Tab-separated table of C-alpha atoms in Angstrom:
chain	number	residue	atom	x	y	z
A	1027	UNK	CA	0.000	0.000	0.000
A	1028	UNK	CA	1.742	3.134	-1.245
A	1029	UNK	CA	0.028	5.716	0.921
A	1030	UNK	CA	0.261	7.421	4.251
A	1031	UNK	CA	-1.723	6.008	7.146
A	1032	UNK	CA	-4.318	7.220	9.605
A	1033	UNK	CA	-3.174	6.842	13.207
A	1034	UNK	CA	-6.073	6.204	15.601
A	1035	UNK	CA	-4.825	6.608	19.152
A	1036	UNK	CA	-6.367	6.867	22.599
A	1037	UNK	CA	-6.598	5.328	26.031
A	1038	UNK	CA	-8.167	1.934	26.633
A	1039	UNK	CA	-11.925	2.055	25.987
A	1040	UNK	CA	-11.694	5.556	24.523
A	1041	UNK	CA	-13.691	4.627	21.409
A	1042	UNK	CA	-10.930	3.760	18.945
A	1043	UNK	CA	-12.612	0.625	17.610
A	1044	UNK	CA	-16.019	2.331	17.608
A	1045	UNK	CA	-14.614	5.007	15.318
A	1046	UNK	CA	-12.880	2.509	13.023
A	1047	UNK	CA	-16.085	0.459	12.715
A	1048	UNK	CA	-18.113	3.590	11.892
A	1049	UNK	CA	-15.520	4.713	9.344
A	1050	UNK	CA	-14.970	1.423	7.519
A	1051	UNK	CA	-18.081	-0.612	8.295
A	1052	UNK	CA	-15.972	-3.479	9.673
A	1053	UNK	CA	-13.875	-4.257	12.729
A	1054	UNK	CA	-10.057	-4.149	12.616
A	1055	UNK	CA	-8.268	-7.277	11.515
A	1056	UNK	CA	-6.753	-9.211	14.404
A	1057	UNK	CA	-9.346	-8.057	16.928
A	1058	UNK	CA	-10.192	-10.916	19.292
A	1059	UNK	CA	-13.614	-10.260	20.780
A	1060	UNK	CA	-13.429	-13.323	23.046
A	1061	UNK	CA	-10.070	-12.486	24.610
A	1062	UNK	CA	-9.651	-10.881	28.017
A	1063	UNK	CA	-6.833	-8.810	26.533
A	1064	UNK	CA	-8.170	-5.274	26.283
A	1065	UNK	CA	-5.289	-3.477	24.560
A	1066	UNK	CA	-5.882	-2.539	20.938
A	1067	UNK	CA	-2.315	-1.360	20.346
A	1068	UNK	CA	-0.862	-2.806	17.167
A	1069	UNK	CA	-4.147	-3.455	15.380
A	1070	UNK	CA	-4.412	-2.375	11.754
A	1071	UNK	CA	-7.175	-1.979	9.214
A	1072	UNK	CA	-7.864	-0.534	5.770
A	1073	UNK	CA	-10.150	2.221	4.601
A	1074	UNK	CA	-11.209	3.203	1.094
A	1075	UNK	CA	-10.981	6.976	0.877
A	1076	UNK	CA	-13.297	8.026	-1.927
A	1077	UNK	CA	-14.597	11.347	-3.186
A	1078	UNK	CA	-15.418	12.917	-6.565
A	1079	UNK	CA	-11.740	13.430	-7.378
A	1080	UNK	CA	-10.031	10.188	-6.366
A	1081	UNK	CA	-10.268	6.818	-4.677
A	1082	UNK	CA	-7.465	5.471	-2.516
A	1083	UNK	CA	-6.826	2.632	-0.096
A	1084	UNK	CA	-5.543	4.112	3.156
A	1085	UNK	CA	-4.199	2.034	6.018
A	1086	UNK	CA	-5.212	2.579	9.637
A	1087	UNK	CA	-2.862	2.057	12.561
A	1088	UNK	CA	-4.363	1.737	16.028
A	1089	UNK	CA	-2.332	2.597	19.103
A	1090	UNK	CA	-3.148	2.758	22.785
A	1091	UNK	CA	-1.408	4.445	25.676
A	1092	UNK	CA	-1.447	4.687	29.443
A	1093	UNK	CA	0.927	7.658	29.597
A	1094	UNK	CA	0.379	10.117	26.746
A	1095	UNK	CA	3.466	12.192	27.518
A	1096	UNK	CA	5.771	9.182	27.187
A	1097	UNK	CA	3.960	7.980	24.073
A	1098	UNK	CA	4.237	11.327	22.282
A	1099	UNK	CA	7.892	11.604	23.262
A	1100	UNK	CA	8.432	8.247	21.555
A	1101	UNK	CA	6.627	9.397	18.404
A	1102	UNK	CA	8.681	12.605	18.387
A	1103	UNK	CA	12.006	10.791	18.710
A	1104	UNK	CA	14.471	10.402	15.867
A	1105	UNK	CA	13.883	6.643	15.902
A	1106	UNK	CA	10.222	7.219	15.009
A	1107	UNK	CA	10.935	9.600	12.121
A	1108	UNK	CA	9.984	7.015	9.500
A	1109	UNK	CA	6.725	6.266	11.312
A	1110	UNK	CA	5.782	9.947	11.582
A	1111	UNK	CA	6.547	10.485	7.898
A	1112	UNK	CA	4.114	7.671	7.081
A	1113	UNK	CA	1.181	9.265	8.945
A	1114	UNK	CA	-1.243	11.427	6.977
A	1115	UNK	CA	-3.705	12.164	9.793
A	1116	UNK	CA	-4.115	11.471	13.512
A	1117	UNK	CA	-7.401	10.708	15.261
A	1118	UNK	CA	-7.086	11.157	19.030
A	1119	UNK	CA	-10.102	9.544	20.713
A	1120	UNK	CA	-11.183	10.544	24.212
A	1121	UNK	CA	-14.201	10.184	26.485
A	1122	UNK	CA	-13.730	13.341	28.547
A	1123	UNK	CA	-11.627	16.442	28.036
A	1124	UNK	CA	-8.334	16.411	29.939
A	1125	UNK	CA	-6.493	19.756	29.758
A	1126	UNK	CA	-3.069	18.178	30.235
A	1127	UNK	CA	-3.542	15.785	27.324
A	1128	UNK	CA	-4.877	18.559	25.093
A	1129	UNK	CA	-1.788	20.607	25.958
A	1130	UNK	CA	0.520	17.673	25.193
A	1131	UNK	CA	-1.038	17.256	21.758
A	1132	UNK	CA	-0.641	20.975	21.082
A	1133	UNK	CA	3.046	20.832	21.974
A	1134	UNK	CA	3.589	17.674	19.934
A	1135	UNK	CA	1.946	19.158	16.840
A	1136	UNK	CA	3.702	22.496	17.214
A	1137	UNK	CA	7.091	20.763	17.167
A	1138	UNK	CA	6.443	18.594	14.120
A	1139	UNK	CA	8.686	19.432	11.185
A	1140	UNK	CA	5.897	18.575	8.750
A	1141	UNK	CA	2.428	19.326	10.179
A	1142	UNK	CA	-0.033	16.449	10.461
A	1143	UNK	CA	-3.780	17.137	10.766
A	1144	UNK	CA	-4.887	16.044	14.244
A	1145	UNK	CA	-8.524	15.548	15.221
A	1146	UNK	CA	-9.543	15.441	18.869
A	1147	UNK	CA	-12.516	13.095	18.548
A	1148	UNK	CA	-14.908	13.266	21.502
A	1149	UNK	CA	-16.510	9.830	21.809
A	1150	UNK	CA	-18.847	10.303	24.790
A	1151	UNK	CA	-22.066	12.308	25.029
A	1152	UNK	CA	-22.177	12.166	28.841
A	1153	UNK	CA	-19.189	14.476	29.274
A	1154	UNK	CA	-19.491	17.326	26.806
A	1155	UNK	CA	-16.932	19.796	28.155
A	1156	UNK	CA	-15.527	21.311	24.958
A	1157	UNK	CA	-11.748	21.894	24.799
A	1158	UNK	CA	-10.464	25.391	24.004
A	1159	UNK	CA	-9.830	26.322	20.383
A	1160	UNK	CA	-6.437	25.210	19.149
A	1161	UNK	CA	-4.453	26.004	15.994
A	1162	UNK	CA	-3.129	22.429	16.045
A	1163	UNK	CA	-6.092	20.216	16.931
A	1164	UNK	CA	-9.612	20.283	15.585
A	1165	UNK	CA	-12.273	19.266	18.059
A	1166	UNK	CA	-15.027	17.029	16.668
A	1167	UNK	CA	-17.881	15.507	18.679
A	1168	UNK	CA	-18.300	12.062	17.123
A	1169	UNK	CA	-22.014	11.587	17.823
A	1170	UNK	CA	-23.118	14.958	16.470
A	1171	UNK	CA	-24.802	15.026	13.070
A	1172	UNK	CA	-25.930	17.595	10.539
A	1173	UNK	CA	-24.393	21.063	10.389
A	1174	UNK	CA	-23.657	23.844	12.850
A	1175	UNK	CA	-24.905	27.432	12.658
A	1176	UNK	CA	-22.178	28.245	10.137
A	1177	UNK	CA	-23.249	25.458	7.780
A	1178	UNK	CA	-20.229	23.300	8.645
A	1179	UNK	CA	-20.588	19.524	8.842
A	1180	UNK	CA	-20.409	17.826	12.231
A	1181	UNK	CA	-19.366	14.453	13.599
A	1182	UNK	CA	-18.081	11.727	11.313
A	1183	UNK	CA	-18.931	13.769	8.212
A	1184	UNK	CA	-16.536	16.477	9.393
A	1185	UNK	CA	-13.786	13.878	9.882
A	1186	UNK	CA	-14.330	12.699	6.304
A	1187	UNK	CA	-13.964	16.285	5.076
A	1188	UNK	CA	-10.651	16.560	6.901
A	1189	UNK	CA	-9.434	13.322	5.319
A	1190	UNK	CA	-10.270	14.731	1.885
A	1191	UNK	CA	-7.852	17.610	2.551
A	1192	UNK	CA	-4.950	15.472	3.785
A	1193	UNK	CA	-1.925	14.528	1.715
A	1194	UNK	CA	-1.850	10.801	0.938
A	1195	UNK	CA	1.103	10.589	-1.480
A	1196	UNK	CA	-0.702	9.587	-4.644
A	1197	UNK	CA	1.320	7.464	-7.027
A	1198	UNK	CA	1.190	7.221	-10.817
A	1199	UNK	CA	-0.929	4.055	-10.766
A	1200	UNK	CA	-3.891	5.695	-9.081
A	1201	UNK	CA	-6.783	7.364	-10.809
A	1202	UNK	CA	-6.612	11.001	-9.735
A	1203	UNK	CA	-8.860	13.565	-11.375
A	1204	UNK	CA	-6.980	16.422	-13.044
A	1205	UNK	CA	-10.062	18.665	-13.182
A	1206	UNK	CA	-11.260	20.408	-10.045
A	1207	UNK	CA	-14.904	21.467	-10.403
A	1208	UNK	CA	-16.371	23.696	-7.738
A	1209	UNK	CA	-19.911	22.902	-6.509
A	1210	UNK	CA	-22.595	24.621	-8.504
A	1211	UNK	CA	-20.238	25.705	-11.296
A	1212	UNK	CA	-20.372	24.504	-14.891
A	1213	UNK	CA	-16.815	25.415	-15.730
A	1214	UNK	CA	-13.773	23.409	-14.682
A	1215	UNK	CA	-10.187	24.368	-14.140
A	1216	UNK	CA	-6.912	22.541	-14.360
A	1217	UNK	CA	-4.197	23.344	-11.843
A	1218	UNK	CA	-0.554	22.673	-12.498
A	1219	UNK	CA	1.662	21.421	-9.661
A	1220	UNK	CA	2.963	24.836	-8.639
A	1221	UNK	CA	-0.529	26.346	-8.476
A	1222	UNK	CA	-1.895	23.415	-6.516
A	1223	UNK	CA	1.015	23.459	-4.067
A	1224	UNK	CA	0.561	27.195	-3.554
A	1225	UNK	CA	-3.138	26.696	-2.830
A	1226	UNK	CA	-2.426	23.853	-0.393
A	1227	UNK	CA	0.128	26.001	1.446
A	1228	UNK	CA	-2.354	28.877	1.701
A	1229	UNK	CA	-5.005	26.577	3.138
A	1230	UNK	CA	-2.540	25.100	5.652
A	1231	UNK	CA	-1.520	28.564	6.823
A	1232	UNK	CA	-5.158	29.565	7.180
A	1233	UNK	CA	-6.025	26.427	9.171
A	1234	UNK	CA	-3.121	27.088	11.538
A	1235	UNK	CA	-3.915	30.765	12.052
A	1236	UNK	CA	-5.369	32.384	15.159
A	1237	UNK	CA	-8.128	34.103	13.180
A	1238	UNK	CA	-11.722	33.627	14.254
A	1239	UNK	CA	-13.934	31.387	12.146
A	1240	UNK	CA	-15.680	34.205	10.270
A	1241	UNK	CA	-12.381	35.756	9.177
A	1242	UNK	CA	-11.087	32.344	8.090
A	1243	UNK	CA	-14.237	31.883	6.014
A	1244	UNK	CA	-13.729	35.261	4.334
A	1245	UNK	CA	-10.159	34.375	3.421
A	1246	UNK	CA	-11.206	30.936	2.163
A	1247	UNK	CA	-13.786	32.569	-0.122
A	1248	UNK	CA	-11.098	34.919	-1.444
A	1249	UNK	CA	-8.909	31.896	-2.306
A	1250	UNK	CA	-11.767	30.413	-4.316
A	1251	UNK	CA	-12.509	33.700	-6.069
A	1252	UNK	CA	-8.885	33.976	-7.170
A	1253	UNK	CA	-9.177	30.554	-8.802
A	1254	UNK	CA	-12.521	30.814	-10.590
A	1255	UNK	CA	-12.246	34.461	-11.687
A	1256	UNK	CA	-15.829	35.174	-10.683
A	1257	UNK	CA	-17.724	36.153	-7.573
A	1258	UNK	CA	-18.109	33.069	-5.393
A	1259	UNK	CA	-20.750	33.249	-2.663
A	1260	UNK	CA	-20.566	31.519	0.709
A	1261	UNK	CA	-23.956	29.955	-0.071
A	1262	UNK	CA	-22.274	28.000	-2.886
A	1263	UNK	CA	-20.536	25.929	-0.216
A	1264	UNK	CA	-23.802	24.591	1.210
């Protein structure tokens, strides 16, 4: 499998397998439901990432920790460089918000040489304390559905949107669309590598900024307008 992986990581019983089952429709390979062994560390699975532009098989790695600080130190070490380079997105599952863990993830992400999208996936509806906004982690409540007041998708659908924006190292044997067609538009546009890389870098900088959500939306709309050479309305995103 010539692609980066999704790392699903959390404490024991934090909802890792629940998320993987919801994402893929099946349980991870190697999972022994009759065993008394509760650790899911080392399990793997596969997911077919599919949208209107491409289809790709993406591997999932499942890890489990008892001490997050020690675990993240291991991932940040030089010995784990090859592993980190093979990760395209991280899903951190948790049942209740723990400020220390949220802070550890912020520090870990901030120190990465090449940023990796990290989702803090809240897996429990009984403890809905929402973590503070972070430029490095995106909070998603797994059991929410529909859209918020800004028209943004919630829950698993939001996670899928994030996956669509990740870099998965496409190879020449995969069927990748060369035409990017915006919703509601009849015309299409072709982007060369330099233009596409510039757009990706702009989006990454915007996602990592401290701007409030309305300002980020305004800048995102301006990116789209610069590409389509016509007035693009926020309603076109709905």
